Tab-separated table of C-alpha atoms in Angstrom:
chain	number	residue	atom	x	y	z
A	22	UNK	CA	90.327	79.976	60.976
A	23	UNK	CA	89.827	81.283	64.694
A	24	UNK	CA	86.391	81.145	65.795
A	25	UNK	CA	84.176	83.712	66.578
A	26	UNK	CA	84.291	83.352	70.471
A	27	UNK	CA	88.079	83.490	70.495
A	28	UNK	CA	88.111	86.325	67.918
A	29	UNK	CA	89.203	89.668	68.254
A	30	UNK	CA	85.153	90.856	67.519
A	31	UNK	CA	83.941	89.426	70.157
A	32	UNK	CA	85.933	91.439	72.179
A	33	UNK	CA	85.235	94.463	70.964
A	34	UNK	CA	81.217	93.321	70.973
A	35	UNK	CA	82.497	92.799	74.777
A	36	UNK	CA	83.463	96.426	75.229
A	37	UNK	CA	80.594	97.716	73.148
A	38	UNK	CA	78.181	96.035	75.741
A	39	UNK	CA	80.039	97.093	78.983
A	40	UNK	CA	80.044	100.940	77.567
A	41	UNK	CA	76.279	100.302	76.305
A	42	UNK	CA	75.252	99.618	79.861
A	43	UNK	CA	77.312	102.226	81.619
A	44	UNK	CA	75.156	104.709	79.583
A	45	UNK	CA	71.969	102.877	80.398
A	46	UNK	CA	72.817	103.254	84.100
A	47	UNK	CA	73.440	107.212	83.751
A	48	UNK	CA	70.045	107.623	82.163
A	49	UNK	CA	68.409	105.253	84.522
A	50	UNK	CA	69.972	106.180	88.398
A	51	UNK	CA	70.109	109.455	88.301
A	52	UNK	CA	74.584	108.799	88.457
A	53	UNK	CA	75.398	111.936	86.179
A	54	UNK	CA	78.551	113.622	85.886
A	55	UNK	CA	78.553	116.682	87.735
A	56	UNK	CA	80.436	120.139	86.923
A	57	UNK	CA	83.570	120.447	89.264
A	58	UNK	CA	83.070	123.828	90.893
A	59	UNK	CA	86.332	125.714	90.752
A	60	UNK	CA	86.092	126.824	94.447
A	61	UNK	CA	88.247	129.161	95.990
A	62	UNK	CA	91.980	129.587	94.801
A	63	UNK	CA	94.795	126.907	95.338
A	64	UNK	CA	96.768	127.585	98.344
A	65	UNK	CA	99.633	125.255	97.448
A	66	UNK	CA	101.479	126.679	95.517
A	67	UNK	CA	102.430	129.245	98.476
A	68	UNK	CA	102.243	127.091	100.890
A	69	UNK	CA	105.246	124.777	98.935
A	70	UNK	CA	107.146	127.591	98.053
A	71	UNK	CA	107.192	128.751	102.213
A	72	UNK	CA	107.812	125.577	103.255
A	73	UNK	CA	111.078	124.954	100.867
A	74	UNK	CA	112.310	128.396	101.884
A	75	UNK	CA	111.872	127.408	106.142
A	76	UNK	CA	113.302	125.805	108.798
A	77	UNK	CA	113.554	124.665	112.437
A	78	UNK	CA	116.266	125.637	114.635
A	79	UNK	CA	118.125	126.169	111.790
A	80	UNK	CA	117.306	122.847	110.187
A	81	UNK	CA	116.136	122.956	107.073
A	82	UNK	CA	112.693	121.436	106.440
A	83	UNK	CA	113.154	117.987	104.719
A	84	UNK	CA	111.438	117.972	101.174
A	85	UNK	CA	107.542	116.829	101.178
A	86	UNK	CA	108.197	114.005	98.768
A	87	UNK	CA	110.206	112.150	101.392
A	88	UNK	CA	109.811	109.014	103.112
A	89	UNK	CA	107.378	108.876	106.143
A	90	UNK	CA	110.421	107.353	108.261
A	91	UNK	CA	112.524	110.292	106.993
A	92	UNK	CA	109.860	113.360	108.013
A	93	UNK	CA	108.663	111.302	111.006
A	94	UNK	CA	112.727	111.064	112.130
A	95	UNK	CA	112.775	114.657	111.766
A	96	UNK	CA	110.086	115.758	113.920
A	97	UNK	CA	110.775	113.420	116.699
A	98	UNK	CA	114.544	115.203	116.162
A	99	UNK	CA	113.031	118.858	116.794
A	100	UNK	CA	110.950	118.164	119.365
A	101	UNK	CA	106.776	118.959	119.909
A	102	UNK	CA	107.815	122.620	120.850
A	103	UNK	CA	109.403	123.421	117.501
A	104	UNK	CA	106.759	121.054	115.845
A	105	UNK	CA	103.810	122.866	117.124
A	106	UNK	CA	105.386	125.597	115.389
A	107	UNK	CA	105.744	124.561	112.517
A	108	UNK	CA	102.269	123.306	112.091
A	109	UNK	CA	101.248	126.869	112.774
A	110	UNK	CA	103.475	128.437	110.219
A	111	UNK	CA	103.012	125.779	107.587
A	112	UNK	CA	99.451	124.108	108.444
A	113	UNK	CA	98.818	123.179	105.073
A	114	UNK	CA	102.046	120.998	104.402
A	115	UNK	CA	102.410	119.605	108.119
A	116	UNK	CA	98.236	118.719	108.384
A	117	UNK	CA	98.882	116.512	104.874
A	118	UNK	CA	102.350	115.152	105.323
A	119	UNK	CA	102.431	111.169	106.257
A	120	UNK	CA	105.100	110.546	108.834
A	121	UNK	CA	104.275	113.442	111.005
A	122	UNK	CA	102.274	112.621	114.236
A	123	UNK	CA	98.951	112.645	114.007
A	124	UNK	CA	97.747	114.376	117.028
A	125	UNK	CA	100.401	117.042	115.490
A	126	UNK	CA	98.431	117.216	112.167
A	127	UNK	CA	95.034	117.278	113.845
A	128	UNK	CA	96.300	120.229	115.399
A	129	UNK	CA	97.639	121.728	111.867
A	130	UNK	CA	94.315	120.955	110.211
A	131	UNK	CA	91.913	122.316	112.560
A	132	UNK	CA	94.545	125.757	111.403
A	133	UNK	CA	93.935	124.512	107.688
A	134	UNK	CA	90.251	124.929	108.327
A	135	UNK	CA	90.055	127.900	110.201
A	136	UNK	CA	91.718	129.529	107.286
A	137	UNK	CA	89.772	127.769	104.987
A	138	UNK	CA	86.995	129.216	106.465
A	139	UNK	CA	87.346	132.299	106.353
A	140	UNK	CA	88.321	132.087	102.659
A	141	UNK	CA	84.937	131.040	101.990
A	142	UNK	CA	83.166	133.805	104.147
A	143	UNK	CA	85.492	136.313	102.516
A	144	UNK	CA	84.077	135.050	98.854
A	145	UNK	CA	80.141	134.997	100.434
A	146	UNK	CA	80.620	138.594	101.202
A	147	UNK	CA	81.801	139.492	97.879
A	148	UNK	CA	78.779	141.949	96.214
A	149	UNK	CA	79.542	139.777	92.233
A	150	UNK	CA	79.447	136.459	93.568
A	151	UNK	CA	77.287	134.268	90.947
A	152	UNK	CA	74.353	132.259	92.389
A	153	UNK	CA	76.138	129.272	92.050
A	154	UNK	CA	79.266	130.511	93.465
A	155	UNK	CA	77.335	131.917	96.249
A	156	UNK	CA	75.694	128.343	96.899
A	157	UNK	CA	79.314	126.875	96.682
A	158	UNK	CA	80.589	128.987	98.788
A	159	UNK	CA	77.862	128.636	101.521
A	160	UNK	CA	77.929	124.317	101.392
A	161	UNK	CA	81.710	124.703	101.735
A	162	UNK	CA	81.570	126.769	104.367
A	163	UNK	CA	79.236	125.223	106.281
A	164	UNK	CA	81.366	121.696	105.746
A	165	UNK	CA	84.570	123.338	106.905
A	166	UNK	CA	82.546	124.379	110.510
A	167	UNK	CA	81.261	121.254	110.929
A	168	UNK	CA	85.131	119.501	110.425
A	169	UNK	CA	86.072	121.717	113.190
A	170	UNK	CA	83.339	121.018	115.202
A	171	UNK	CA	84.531	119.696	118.773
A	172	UNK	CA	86.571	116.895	119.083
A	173	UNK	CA	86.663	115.907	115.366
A	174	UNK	CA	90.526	114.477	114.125
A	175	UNK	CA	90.856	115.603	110.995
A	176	UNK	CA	94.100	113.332	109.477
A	177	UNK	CA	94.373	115.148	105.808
A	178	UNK	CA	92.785	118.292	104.486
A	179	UNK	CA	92.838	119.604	101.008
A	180	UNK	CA	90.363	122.364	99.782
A	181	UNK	CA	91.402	122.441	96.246
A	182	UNK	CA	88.961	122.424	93.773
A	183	UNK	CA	86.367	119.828	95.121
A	184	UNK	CA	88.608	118.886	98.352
A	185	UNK	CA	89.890	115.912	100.152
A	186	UNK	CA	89.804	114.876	104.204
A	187	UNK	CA	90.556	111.879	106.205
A	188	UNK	CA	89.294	111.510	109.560
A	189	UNK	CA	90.077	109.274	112.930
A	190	UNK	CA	87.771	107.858	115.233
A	191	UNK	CA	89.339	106.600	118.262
A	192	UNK	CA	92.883	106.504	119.392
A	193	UNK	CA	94.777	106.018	116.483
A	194	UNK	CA	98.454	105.890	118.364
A	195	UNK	CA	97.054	103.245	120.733
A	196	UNK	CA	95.120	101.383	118.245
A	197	UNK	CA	95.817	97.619	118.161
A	198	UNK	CA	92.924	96.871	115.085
A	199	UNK	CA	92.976	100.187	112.299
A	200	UNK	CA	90.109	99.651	109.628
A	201	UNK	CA	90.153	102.030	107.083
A	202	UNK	CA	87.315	102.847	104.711
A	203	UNK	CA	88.168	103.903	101.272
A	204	UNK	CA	84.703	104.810	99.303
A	205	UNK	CA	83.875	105.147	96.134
A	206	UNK	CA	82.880	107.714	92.556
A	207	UNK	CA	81.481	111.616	93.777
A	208	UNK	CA	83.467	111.451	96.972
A	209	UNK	CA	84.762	114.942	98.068
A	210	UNK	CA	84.271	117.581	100.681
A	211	UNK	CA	80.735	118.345	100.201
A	212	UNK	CA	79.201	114.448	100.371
A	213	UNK	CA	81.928	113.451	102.852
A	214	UNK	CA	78.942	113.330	105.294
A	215	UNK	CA	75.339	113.739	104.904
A	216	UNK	CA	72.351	114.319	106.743
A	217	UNK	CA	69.822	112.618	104.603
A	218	UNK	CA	71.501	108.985	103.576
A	219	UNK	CA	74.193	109.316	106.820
A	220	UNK	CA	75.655	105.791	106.272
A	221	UNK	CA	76.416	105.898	102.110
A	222	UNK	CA	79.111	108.985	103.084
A	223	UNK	CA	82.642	108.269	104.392
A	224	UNK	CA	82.193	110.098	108.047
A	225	UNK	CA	79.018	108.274	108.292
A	226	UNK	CA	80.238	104.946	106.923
A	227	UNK	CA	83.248	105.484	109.224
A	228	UNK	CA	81.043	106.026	112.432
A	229	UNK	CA	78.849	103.198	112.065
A	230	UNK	CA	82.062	100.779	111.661
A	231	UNK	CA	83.531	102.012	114.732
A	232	UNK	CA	80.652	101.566	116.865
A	233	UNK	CA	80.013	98.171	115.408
A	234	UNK	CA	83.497	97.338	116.202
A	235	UNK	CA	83.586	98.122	119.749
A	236	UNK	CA	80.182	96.473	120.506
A	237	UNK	CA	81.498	93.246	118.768
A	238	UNK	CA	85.417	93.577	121.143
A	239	UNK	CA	85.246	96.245	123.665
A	240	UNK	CA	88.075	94.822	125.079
A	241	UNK	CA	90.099	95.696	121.810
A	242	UNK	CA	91.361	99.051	121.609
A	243	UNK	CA	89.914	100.112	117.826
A	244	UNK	CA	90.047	103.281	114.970
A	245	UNK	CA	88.485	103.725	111.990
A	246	UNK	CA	89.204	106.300	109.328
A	247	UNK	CA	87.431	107.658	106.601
A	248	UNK	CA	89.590	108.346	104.019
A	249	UNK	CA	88.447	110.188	101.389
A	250	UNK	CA	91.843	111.811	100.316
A	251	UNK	CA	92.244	110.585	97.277
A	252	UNK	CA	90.460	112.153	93.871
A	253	UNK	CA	87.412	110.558	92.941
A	254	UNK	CA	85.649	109.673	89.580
A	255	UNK	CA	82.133	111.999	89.112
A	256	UNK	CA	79.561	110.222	88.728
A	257	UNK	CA	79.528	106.682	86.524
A	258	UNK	CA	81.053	108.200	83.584
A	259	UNK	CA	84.524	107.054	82.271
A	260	UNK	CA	86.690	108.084	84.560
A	261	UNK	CA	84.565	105.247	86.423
A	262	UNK	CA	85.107	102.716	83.982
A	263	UNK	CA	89.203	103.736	83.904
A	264	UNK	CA	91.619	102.887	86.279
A	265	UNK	CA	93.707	106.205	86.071
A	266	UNK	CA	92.253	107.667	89.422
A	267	UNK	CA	92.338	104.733	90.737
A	268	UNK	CA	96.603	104.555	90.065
A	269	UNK	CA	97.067	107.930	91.558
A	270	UNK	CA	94.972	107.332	94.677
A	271	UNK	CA	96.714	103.811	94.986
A	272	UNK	CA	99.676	105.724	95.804
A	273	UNK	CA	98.414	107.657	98.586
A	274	UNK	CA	97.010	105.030	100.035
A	275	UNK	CA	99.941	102.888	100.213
A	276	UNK	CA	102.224	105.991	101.947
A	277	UNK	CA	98.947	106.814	103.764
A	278	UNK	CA	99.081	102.978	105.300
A	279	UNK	CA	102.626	102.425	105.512
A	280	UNK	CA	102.810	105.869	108.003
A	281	UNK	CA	100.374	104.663	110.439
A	282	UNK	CA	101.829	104.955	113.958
A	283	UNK	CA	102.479	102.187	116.321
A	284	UNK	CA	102.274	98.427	114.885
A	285	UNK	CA	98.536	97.866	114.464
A	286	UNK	CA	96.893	95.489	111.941
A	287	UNK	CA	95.081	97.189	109.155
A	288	UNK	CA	91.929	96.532	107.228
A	289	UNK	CA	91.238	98.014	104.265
A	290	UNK	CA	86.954	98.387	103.667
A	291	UNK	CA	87.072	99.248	100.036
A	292	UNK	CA	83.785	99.961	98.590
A	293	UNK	CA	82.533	100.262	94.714
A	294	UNK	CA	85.287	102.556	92.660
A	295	UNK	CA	87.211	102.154	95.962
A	296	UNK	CA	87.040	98.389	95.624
A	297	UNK	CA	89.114	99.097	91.792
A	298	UNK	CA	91.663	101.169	93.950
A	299	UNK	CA	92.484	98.883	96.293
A	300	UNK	CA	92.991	96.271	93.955
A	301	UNK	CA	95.679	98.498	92.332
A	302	UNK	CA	97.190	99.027	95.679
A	303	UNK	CA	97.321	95.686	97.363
A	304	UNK	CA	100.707	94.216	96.151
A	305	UNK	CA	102.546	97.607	97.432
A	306	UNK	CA	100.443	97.733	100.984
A	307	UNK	CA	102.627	97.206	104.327
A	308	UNK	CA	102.422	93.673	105.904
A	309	UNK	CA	100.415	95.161	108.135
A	310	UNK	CA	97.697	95.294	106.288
A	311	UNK	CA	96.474	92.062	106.826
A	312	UNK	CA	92.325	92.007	105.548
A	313	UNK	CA	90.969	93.888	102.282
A	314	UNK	CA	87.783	93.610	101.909
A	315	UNK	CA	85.115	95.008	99.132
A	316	UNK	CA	81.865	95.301	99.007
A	317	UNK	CA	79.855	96.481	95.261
A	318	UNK	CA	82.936	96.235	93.498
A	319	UNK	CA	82.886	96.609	89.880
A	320	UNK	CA	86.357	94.482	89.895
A	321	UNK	CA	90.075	94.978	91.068
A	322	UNK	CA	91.620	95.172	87.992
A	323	UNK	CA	92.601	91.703	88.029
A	324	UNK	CA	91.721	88.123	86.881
A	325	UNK	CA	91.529	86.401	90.297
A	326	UNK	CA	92.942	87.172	93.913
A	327	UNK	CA	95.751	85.361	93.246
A	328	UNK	CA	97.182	88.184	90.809
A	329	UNK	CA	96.608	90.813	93.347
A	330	UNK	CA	100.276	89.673	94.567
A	331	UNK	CA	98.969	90.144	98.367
A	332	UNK	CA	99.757	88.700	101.848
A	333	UNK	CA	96.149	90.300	102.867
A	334	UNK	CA	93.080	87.777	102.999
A	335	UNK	CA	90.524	89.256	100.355
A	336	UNK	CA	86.733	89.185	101.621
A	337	UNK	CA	84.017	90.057	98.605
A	338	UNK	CA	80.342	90.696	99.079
A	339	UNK	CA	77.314	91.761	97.483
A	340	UNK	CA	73.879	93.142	98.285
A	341	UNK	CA	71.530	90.850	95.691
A	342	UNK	CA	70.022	93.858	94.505
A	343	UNK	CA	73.368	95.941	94.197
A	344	UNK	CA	73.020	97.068	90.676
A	345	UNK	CA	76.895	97.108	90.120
A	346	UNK	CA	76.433	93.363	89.325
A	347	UNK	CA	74.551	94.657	85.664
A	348	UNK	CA	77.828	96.271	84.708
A	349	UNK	CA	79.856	93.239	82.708
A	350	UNK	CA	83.373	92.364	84.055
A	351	UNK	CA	85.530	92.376	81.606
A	352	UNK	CA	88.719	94.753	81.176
A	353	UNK	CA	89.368	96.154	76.981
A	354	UNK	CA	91.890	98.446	76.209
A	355	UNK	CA	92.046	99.651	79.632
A	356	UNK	CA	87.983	99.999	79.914
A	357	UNK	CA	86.596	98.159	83.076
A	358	UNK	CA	88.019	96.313	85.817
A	359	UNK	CA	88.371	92.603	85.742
A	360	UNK	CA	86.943	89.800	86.796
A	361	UNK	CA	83.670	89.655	89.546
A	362	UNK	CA	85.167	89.082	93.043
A	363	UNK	CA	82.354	88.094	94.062
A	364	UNK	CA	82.429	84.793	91.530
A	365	UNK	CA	83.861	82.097	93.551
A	366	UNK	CA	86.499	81.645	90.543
A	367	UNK	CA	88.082	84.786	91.577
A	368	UNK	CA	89.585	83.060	94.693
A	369	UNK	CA	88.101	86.013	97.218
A	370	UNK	CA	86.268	84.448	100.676
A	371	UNK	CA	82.547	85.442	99.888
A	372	UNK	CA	80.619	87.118	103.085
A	373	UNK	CA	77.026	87.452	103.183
A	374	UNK	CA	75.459	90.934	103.021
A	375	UNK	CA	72.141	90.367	104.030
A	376	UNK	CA	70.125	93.567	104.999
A	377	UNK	CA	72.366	95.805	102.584
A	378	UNK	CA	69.446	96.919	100.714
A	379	UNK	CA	70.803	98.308	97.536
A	380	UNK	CA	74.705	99.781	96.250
A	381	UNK	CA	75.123	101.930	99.039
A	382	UNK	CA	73.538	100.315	102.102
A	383	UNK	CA	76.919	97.719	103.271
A	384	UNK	CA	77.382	100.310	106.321
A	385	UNK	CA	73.889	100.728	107.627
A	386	UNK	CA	73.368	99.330	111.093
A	387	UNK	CA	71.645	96.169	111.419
A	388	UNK	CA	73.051	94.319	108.288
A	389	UNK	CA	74.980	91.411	108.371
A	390	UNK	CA	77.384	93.511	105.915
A	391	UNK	CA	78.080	96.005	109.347
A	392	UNK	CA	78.436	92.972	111.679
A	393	UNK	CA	80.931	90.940	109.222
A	394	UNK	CA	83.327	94.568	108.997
A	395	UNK	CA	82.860	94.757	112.174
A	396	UNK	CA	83.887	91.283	112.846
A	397	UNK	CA	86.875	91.424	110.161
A	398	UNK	CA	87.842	94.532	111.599
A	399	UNK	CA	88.877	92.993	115.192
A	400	UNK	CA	89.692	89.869	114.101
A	401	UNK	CA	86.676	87.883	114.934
A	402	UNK	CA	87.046	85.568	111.976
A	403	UNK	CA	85.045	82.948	114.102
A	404	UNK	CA	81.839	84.852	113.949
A	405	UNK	CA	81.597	85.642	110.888
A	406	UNK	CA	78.528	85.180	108.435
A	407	UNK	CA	79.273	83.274	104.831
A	408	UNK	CA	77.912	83.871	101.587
A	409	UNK	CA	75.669	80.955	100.713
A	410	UNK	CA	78.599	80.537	97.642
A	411	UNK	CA	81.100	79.829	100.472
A	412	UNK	CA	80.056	78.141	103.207
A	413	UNK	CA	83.672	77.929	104.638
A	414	UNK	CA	84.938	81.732	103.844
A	415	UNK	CA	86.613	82.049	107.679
A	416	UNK	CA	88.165	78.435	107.255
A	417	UNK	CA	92.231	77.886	107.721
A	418	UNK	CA	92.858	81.623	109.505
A	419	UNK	CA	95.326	81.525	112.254
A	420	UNK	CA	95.018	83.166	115.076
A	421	UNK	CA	91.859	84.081	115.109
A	422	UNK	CA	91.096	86.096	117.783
A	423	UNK	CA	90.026	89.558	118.364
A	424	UNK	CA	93.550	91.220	119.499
């Protein structure tokens, strides 16, 4: 007779509890699932469709499913003349296409948004429009000026449905350190940055690292990007508690990584639902990627770091009043995400996060969360500030220097 702890009830009690407080946090934080709004209509299809039928030269245009390497071989074969061309004929698919060169595709977006743009002013001056399709259409608008505001590099832009971007701060073809900062549930074109609450959105997030980062090396030549091109879970509901957006975003994060020019090192900042992607994606990320670290993470999906099958150090923190850490770890029939990182049986190197204030407060300036990214980020392992748990979380790194 099996007891009860090793029973198949207890883990279904387990499951129970984890669910129980998921819908204790929605009625308590205000984290509700919010309508998608259906915004304006999918370009894509068009877009595909012109690109399959074009060419360059008379080349014809290799397919968008192919290797980085393949399209990057390609448009180093044509030439920027021809290329510049293309991203004006076919903004969409060159602006979102890993392996073509970035400056190229900031150039391509900024063409993605103009049109985009005017899309949106086109539906505000429409006599029918509801009043929440007018209010839609007026935040979306206004977000689309602002990405094209001056100077902005705009690495991926979607405006389906609720959208996706990715943006570059610095010089990412010169970069020797690339930190990349992959957020968490309700991210999408409209909270990518925020007035009120700047640091808790990707751009801001994004911003505040790459300051940090050159105060702490200004000798290092740095970028940061926010990427927030992936599809998101709304709101603590159970897409949250799934790992299915979490798969598909994997994916575009390990193409996204693996097409990054030049031979940087990479650092993945990977924060709440984020935190579950990453996990998915670390056995399939480039050597280059040598640091992941996550901060509120509701798990990775995995027992310990060990089975994230990773050359990557993992880093772990938590804010003591993050209230992530009331959501039980535990994974059920594909509910949840695995074990705490932060629990020094998971095998991550625990850094303090002192200052964080809350779930959404690692990136606020001033914290020791900030100055540990920061430090991570260039490769100042030296300097960098333990969790209590583990006193020795920079021990036994090689070469560690900021270069």
């Amino acid at each position: 007779m099996t007891s009860f702890d090793s029973s198949p009830t207890l883990a279904v009690w387990r499951m129970l509890l984890a669910l129980a407080v998921v819908f204790v946090l929605l009625a308590t934080t205000g984290w509700t699932t919010i309508r998608r709004q259906p915004g304006s209509e999918d370009p894509h299809p068009a877009a595909l469709a012109a690109w399959a039928h074009g060419s360059a030269d008379g080349r014809r245009l290799p397919d968008t499913g192919s290797p980085a390497r393949t399209i990057a071989a390609f448009f180093h074969a044509i030439g920027a003349k021809r290329g510049a061309r293309l991203a004006e004929e076919h903004p969409l698919i060159v602006g979102n296409l890993d392996g073509v060169p970035v400056t190229l595709r900031y150039r391509a977006n900024r063409l993605s948004l103009k049109r985009a743009l005017g899309a949106e002013r086109r539906r505000l001056a429409e006599l029918r429009l509801s009043r929440d399709g007018r209010r839609d259409a007026t935040r979306r608008a206004h977000r689309f000026a602002s990405l094209m505001e001056r100077n902005r590099q705009i690495l991926a832009f979607d405006p389906t449905g609720t959208g996706r971007t990715a943006e570059v701060l610095g010089d990412l073809d010169r970069a020797r350190r690339v930190s990349v900062i992959v957020p968490g549930v309700d991210t999408n074109l409209l909270t990518f940055q925020r007035t009120q609450g700047r640091y808790t959105a990707p751009a801001g997030m994004a911003r505040s690292l790459y300051d940090a980062e050159r105060r702490t090396a200004p000798g290092t030549r740095v970028a940061v990007i926010a990427w927030a091109d992936y599809t998101s879970p709304v709101g603590v509901g159970i897409d949250a508690a799934i790992g299915r957006l979490a798969e598909s975003g994997a994916v575009r994060l390990v193409h996204m990584t693996d097409a990054l020019p030049g031979s940087s090192r990479v650092t993945l900042f990977c924060h709440s639902y984020g935190s579950v992607l990453c996990g998915v994606a670390a056995g399939r990320l480039p050597e280059r990627v040598t640091d992941v670290a996550v901060a509120g993470s509701p798990g990775m999906r995995v027992d310990s770091a060990s089975e994230l099958a990773t050359r990557a150090r993992v880093w772990a923190m938590r804010d003591a009043d993050d209230w992530i850490q009331r959501v039980p770890n535990l994974e059920f029939g594909g509910v949840g995400h695995g074990a705490d990182p932060v629990e020094p049986a998971f095998g991550a190197r625990l850094l303090s996060a002192a200052g964080a204030n809350g779930h959404t407060g690692y990136f606020e300036p001033g914290t020791e969360s900030l100055d540990n990214f920061a430090e991570i980020g260039v490769g100042a392992y030296q300097e960098l500030t333990c969790a209590s748990a583990d006193s020795a979380c920079n021990r036994g790194i090689s070469g560690a220097s900021g270069v």
